[in-house]
Tab-separated table of C-alpha atoms and ligand atoms in Angstrom:
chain	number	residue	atom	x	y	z
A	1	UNK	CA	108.514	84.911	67.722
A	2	UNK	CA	110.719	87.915	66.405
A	3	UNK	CA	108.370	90.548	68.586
A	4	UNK	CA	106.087	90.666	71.549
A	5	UNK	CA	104.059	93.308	73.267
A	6	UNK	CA	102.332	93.432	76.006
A	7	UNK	CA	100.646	95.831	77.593
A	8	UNK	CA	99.717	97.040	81.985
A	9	UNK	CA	97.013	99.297	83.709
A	10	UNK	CA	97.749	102.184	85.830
A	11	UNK	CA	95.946	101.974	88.879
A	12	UNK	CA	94.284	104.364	91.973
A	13	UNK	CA	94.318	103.271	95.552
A	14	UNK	CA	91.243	104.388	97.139
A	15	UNK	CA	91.640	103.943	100.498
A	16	UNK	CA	94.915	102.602	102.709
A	17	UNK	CA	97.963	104.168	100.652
A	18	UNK	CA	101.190	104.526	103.037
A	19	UNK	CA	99.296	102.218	105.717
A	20	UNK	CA	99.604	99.259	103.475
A	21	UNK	CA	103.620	99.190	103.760
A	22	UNK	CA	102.898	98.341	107.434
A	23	UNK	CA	101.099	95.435	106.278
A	24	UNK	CA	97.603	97.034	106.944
A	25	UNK	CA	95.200	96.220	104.277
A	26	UNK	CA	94.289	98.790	101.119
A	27	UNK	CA	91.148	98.899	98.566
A	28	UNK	CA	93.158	99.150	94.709
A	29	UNK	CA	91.654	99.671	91.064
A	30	UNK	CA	93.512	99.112	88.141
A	31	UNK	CA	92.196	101.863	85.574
A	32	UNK	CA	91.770	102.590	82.104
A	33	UNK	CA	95.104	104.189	81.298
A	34	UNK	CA	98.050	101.656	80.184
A	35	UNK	CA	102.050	101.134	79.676
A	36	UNK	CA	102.579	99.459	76.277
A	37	UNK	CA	106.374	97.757	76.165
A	38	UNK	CA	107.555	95.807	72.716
A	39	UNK	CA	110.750	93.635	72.929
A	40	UNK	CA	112.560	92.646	70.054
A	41	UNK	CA	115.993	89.944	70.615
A	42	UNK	CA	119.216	91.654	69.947
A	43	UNK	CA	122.967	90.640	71.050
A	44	UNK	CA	123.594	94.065	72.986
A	45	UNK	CA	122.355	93.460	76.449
A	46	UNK	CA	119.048	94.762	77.515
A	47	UNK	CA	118.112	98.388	76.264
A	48	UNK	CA	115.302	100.234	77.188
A	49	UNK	CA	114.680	102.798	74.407
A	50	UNK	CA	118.201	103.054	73.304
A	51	UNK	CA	119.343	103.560	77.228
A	52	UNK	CA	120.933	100.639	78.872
A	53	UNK	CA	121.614	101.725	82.250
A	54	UNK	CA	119.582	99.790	85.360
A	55	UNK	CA	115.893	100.468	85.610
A	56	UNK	CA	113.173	99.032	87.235
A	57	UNK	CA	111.751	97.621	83.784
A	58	UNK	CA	114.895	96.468	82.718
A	59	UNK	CA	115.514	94.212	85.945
A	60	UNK	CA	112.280	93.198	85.351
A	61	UNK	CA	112.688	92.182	82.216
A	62	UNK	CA	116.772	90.236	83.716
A	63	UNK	CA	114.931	88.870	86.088
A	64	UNK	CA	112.330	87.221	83.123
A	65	UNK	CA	115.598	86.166	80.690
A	66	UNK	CA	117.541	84.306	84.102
A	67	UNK	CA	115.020	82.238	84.894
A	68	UNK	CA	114.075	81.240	81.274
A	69	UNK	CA	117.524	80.947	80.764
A	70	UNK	CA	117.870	83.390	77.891
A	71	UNK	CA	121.598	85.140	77.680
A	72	UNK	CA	121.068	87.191	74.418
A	73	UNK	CA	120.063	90.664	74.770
A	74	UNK	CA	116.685	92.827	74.701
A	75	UNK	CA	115.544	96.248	72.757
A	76	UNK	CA	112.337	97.191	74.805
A	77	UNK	CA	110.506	99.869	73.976
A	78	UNK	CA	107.740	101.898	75.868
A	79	UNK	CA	105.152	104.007	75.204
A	80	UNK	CA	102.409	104.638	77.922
A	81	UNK	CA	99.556	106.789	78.622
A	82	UNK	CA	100.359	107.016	82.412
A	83	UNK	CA	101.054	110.179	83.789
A	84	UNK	CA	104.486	110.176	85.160
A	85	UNK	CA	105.081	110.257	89.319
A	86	UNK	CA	102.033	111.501	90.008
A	87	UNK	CA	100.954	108.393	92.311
A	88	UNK	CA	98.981	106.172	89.042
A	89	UNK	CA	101.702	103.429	89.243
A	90	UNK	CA	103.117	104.156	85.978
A	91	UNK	CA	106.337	102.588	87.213
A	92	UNK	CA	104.880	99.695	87.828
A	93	UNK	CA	102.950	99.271	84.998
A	94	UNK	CA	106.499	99.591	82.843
A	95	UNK	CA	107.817	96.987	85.021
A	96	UNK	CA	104.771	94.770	84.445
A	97	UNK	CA	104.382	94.997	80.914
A	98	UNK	CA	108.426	94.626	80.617
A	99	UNK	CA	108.514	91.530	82.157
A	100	UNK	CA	105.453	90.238	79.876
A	101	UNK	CA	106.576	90.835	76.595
A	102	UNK	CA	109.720	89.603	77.361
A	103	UNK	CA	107.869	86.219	79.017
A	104	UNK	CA	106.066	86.374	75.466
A	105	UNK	CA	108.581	86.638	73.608
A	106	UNK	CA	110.872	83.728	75.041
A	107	UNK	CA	107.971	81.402	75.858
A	108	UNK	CA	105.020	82.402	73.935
A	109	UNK	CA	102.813	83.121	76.996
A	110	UNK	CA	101.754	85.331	80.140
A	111	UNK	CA	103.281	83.386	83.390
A	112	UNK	CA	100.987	85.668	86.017
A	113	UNK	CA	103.470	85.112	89.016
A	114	UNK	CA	106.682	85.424	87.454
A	115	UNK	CA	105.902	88.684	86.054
A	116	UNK	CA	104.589	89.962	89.105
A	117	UNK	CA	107.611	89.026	90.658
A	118	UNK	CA	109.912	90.319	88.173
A	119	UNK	CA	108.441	93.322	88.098
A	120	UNK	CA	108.441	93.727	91.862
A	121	UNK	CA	112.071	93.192	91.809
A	122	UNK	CA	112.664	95.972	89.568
A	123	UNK	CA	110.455	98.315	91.597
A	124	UNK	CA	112.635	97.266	94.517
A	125	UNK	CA	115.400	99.091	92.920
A	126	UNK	CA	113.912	102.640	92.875
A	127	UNK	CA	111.295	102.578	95.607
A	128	UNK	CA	111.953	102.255	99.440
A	129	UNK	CA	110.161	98.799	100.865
A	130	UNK	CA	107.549	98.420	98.026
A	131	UNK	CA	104.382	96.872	99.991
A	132	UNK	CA	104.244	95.034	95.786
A	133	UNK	CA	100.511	96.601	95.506
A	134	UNK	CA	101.270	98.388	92.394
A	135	UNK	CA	103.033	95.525	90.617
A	136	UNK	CA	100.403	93.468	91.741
A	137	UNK	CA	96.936	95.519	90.797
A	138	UNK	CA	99.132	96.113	87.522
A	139	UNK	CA	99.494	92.298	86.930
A	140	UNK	CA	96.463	91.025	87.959
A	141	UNK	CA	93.764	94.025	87.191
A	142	UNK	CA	90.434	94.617	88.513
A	143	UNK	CA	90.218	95.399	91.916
A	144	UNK	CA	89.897	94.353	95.479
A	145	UNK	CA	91.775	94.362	98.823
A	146	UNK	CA	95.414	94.085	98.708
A	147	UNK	CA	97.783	93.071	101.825
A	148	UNK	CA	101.500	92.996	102.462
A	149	UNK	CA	101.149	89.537	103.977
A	150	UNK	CA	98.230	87.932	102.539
A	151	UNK	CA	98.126	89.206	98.838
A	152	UNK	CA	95.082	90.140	96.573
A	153	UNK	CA	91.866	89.814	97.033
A	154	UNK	CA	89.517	90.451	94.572
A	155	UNK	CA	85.968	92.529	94.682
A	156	UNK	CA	83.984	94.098	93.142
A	157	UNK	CA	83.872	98.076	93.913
A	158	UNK	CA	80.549	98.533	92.415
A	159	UNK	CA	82.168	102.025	91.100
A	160	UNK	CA	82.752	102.480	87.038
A	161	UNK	CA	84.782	105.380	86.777
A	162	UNK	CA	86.519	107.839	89.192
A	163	UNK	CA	87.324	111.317	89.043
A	164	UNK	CA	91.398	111.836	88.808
A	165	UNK	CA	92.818	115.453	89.479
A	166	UNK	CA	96.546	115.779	88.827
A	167	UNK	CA	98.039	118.398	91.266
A	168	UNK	CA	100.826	118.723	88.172
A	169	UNK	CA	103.459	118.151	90.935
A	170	UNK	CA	105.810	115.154	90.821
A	171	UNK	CA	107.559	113.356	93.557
A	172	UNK	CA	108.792	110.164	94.076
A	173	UNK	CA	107.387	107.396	96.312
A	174	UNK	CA	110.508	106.456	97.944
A	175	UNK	CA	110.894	109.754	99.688
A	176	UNK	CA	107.098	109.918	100.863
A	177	UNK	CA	107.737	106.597	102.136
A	178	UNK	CA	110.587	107.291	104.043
A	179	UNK	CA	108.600	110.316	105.209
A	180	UNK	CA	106.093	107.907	106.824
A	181	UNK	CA	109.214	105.920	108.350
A	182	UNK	CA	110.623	109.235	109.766
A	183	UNK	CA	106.769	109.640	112.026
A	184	UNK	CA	106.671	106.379	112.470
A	185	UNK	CA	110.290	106.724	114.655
A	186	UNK	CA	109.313	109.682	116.360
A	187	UNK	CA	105.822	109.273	117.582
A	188	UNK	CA	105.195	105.273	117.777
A	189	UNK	CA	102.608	104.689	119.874
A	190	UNK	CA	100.669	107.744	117.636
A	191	UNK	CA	101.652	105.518	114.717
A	192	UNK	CA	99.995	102.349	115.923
A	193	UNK	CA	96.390	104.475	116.318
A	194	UNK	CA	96.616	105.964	113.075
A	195	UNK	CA	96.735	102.314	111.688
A	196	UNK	CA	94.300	101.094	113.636
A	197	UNK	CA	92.240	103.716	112.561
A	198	UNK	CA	93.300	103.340	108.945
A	199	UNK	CA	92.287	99.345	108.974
A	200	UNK	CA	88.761	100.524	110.440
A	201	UNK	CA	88.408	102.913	107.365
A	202	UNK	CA	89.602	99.890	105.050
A	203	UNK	CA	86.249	97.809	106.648
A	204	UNK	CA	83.732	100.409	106.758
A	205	UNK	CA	84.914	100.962	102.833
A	206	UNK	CA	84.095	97.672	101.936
A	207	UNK	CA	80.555	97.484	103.170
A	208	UNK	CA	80.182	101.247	101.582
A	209	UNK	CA	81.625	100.055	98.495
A	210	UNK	CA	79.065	97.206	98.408
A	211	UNK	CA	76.177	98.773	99.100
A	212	UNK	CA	77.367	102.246	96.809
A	213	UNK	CA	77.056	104.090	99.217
A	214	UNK	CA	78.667	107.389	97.547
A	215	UNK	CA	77.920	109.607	100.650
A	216	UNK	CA	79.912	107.448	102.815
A	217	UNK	CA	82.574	106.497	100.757
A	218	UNK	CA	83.150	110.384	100.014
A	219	UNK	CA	83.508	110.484	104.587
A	220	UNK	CA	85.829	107.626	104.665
A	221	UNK	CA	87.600	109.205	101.844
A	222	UNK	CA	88.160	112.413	103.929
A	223	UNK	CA	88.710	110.684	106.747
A	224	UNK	CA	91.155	108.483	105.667
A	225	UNK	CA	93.115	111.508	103.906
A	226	UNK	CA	92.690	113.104	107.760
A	227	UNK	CA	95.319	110.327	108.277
A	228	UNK	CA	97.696	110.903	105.545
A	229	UNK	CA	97.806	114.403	106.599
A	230	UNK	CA	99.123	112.954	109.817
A	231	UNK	CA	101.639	111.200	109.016
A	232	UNK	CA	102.833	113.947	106.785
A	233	UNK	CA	102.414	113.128	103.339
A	234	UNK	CA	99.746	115.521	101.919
A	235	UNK	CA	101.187	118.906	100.544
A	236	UNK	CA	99.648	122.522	99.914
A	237	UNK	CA	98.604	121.582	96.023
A	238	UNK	CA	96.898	118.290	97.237
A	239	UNK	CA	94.782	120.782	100.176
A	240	UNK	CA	93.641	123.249	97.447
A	241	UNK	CA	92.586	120.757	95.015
A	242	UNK	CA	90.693	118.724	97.476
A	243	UNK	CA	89.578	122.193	98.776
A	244	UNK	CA	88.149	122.727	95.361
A	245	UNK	CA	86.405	119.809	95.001
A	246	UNK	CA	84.746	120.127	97.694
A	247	UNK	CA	83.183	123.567	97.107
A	248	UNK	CA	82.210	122.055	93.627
A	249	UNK	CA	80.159	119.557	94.395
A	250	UNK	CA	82.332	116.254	95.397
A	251	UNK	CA	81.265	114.067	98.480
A	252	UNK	CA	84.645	113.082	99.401
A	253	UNK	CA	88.275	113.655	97.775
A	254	UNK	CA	91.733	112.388	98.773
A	255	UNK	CA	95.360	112.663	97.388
A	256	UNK	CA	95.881	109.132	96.016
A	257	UNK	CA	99.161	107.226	95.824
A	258	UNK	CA	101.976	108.270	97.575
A	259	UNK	CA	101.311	112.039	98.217
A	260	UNK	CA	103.494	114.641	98.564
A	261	UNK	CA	101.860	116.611	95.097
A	262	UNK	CA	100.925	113.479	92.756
A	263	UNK	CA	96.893	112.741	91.789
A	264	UNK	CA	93.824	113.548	93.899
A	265	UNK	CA	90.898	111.278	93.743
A	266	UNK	CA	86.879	112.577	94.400
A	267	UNK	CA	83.585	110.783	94.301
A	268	UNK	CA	80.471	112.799	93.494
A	269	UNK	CA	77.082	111.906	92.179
A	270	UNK	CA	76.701	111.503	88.908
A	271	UNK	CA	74.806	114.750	88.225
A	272	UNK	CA	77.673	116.783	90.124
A	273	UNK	CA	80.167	115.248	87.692
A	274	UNK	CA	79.817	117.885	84.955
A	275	UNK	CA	80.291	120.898	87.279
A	276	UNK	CA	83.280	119.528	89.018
A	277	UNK	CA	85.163	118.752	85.671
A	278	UNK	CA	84.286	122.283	84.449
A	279	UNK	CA	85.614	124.036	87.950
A	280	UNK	CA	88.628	121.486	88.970
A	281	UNK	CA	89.192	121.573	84.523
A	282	UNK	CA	90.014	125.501	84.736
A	283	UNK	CA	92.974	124.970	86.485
A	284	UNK	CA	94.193	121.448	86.953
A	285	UNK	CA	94.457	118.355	84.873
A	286	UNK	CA	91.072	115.863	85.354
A	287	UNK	CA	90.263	112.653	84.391
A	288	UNK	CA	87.142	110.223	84.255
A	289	UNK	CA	88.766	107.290	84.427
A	290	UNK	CA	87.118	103.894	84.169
A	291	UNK	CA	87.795	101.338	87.013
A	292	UNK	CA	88.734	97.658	87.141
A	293	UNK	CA	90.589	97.738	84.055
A	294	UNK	CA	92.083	94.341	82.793
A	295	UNK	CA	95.296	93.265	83.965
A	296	UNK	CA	98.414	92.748	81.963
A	297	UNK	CA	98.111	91.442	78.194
A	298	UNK	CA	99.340	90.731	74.939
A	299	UNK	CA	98.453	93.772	73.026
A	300	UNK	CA	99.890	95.586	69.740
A	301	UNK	CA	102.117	98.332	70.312
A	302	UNK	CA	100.377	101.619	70.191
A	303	UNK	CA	100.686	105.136	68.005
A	304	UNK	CA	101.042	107.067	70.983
A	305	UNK	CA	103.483	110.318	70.929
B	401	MEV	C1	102.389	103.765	96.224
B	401	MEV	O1	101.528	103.603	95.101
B	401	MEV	C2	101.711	103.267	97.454
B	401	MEV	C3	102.524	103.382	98.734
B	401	MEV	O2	101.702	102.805	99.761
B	401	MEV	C4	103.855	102.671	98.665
B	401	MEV	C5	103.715	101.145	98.595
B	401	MEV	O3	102.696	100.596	98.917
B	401	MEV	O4	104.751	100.514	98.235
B	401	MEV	C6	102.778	104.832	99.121
């Protein structure tokens, strides 16, 4: 093969973001918006769109070549319609699709668990303690309950789309992380109650989940973003917009990811949905986006700017 590409879903957390590095359990969706990455062989190394400095996708894609035993070099290319650091997983989702095509292109197929652990590898590099539920809703799509310890479990959330509202404000994960770390330190025995409380949110969001039960999901939601708040990772831009949706119709809204500015997520009924775009639309970025999007695949490489 002279050329492979493969291709990853972004993805939402709904409910457990932050809580799910201390091995507490979170509900994940891959969604409808994708990283695309092509690799072609070459004798220079691996480059990642004429850059060949360390990345995340690019020890990814080292970590695919040593164990297939590959020594030539790698021109990867990316294109992706994944906002950037705004808590979609768009990192991830490089990493991911990195590590495919290059799996393609050296062995002709998808080996699940080596790119998921090729690409976690590579996130290790830029994020602090990755609990490996990006890499893994990116690898494995759909959706379902995802733990430190235990791994994936798949479900259905009964939900087809969600409604995404980009603050516009980037961060990066790492710090919010080490934000949590920094509470965590300081008020311990707080700490252990908040998780508590965030696992009983995870539980109660399952059985709401099952039976669609919008009006509940939309309290967990705020509940559970009660908690983020706490532990310090929400930010003014994240309060207005879920402020907003609120006063627009929504039943529930939460910042999504790892805070700090990032994405907002809010359920509403269906009929609602319209009024909320056109309000939260005025002044933010807002997307419908579908839910339990396919994992990684081959794919052909996109004409995306
Ligand atoms: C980032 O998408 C989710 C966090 O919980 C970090 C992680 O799980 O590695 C904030």
């Amino acid at each position: 093969m002279m050329r492979a590409c493969a291709s990853a879903p972004g993805k939402v957390i709904l409910f457990g973001e932050h809580f799910v590095v201390y091995d507490k359990p979170a509900i994940v969706s891959a969604i409808g918006l994708r990283a695309y990455v092509e690799a072609v062989k070459s004798d220079r190394g691996i480059v990642l769109d004429g850059w060949g400095g360390e990345n995340p996708a690019v020890k990814a894609s080292a970590y695919v070549t040593d164990r297939l035993g590959y020594s030539g070099g790698l021109n990867l290319r990316i294109r992706s319609s994944i906002p950037q650091s705004v808590g979609l997983g768009s990192s991830a989702s490089v990493s991911v699709a990195s590590a495919a095509a290059t799996s393609l292109l050296l062995k002709g197929e998808l080996d699940l668990e080596l790119i998921r652990r090729a690409a976690h590898m590579g996130e290790s590099l830029v994020h602090y303690r990755p609990s490996g539920i990006d890499t893994t809703i990116a690898t494995y799509g759909g959706g379902g309950i995802y733990t430190r310890s235990k791994g994936f479990r798949s479900m259905s959330l009964n939900l087809d789309e969600i409604l995404i509202i980009n603050t516009g404000k980037a961060r990066r994960t790492g710090d919010l992380v080490k934000r949590v770390k920094e509470f965590r330190d300081a008020h311990g025995e707080e700490f252990e109650k908040i998780l508590e409380d965030a696992e009983g949110i995870i539980w109660e969001a399952v059985d709401a989940l099952k039976a669609r039960d919008l009006e509940l999901i939309g309290r967990l939601m705020m509940r559970n973003q009660e908690l983020l708040r706490r532990v310090g990772v929400s930010s003014k831009e994240i309060e207005d917009v879920i402020e907003l949706c609120m006063r627009s119709g929504a039943l529930g809204a939460k910042l999504t990811g790892a805070g700090g500015g990032g994405c907002v997520i809010a359920v509403a009924e269906d009929e609602k949905i319209p009024q909320l775009m056109e309000a939260l639309g005025r002044r933010f970025e807002v997307m419908r986006c579908e839910l339990m999007a396919e994992g990684v695949r081959e794919d052909s490489f996109p004409d995306l700017p």
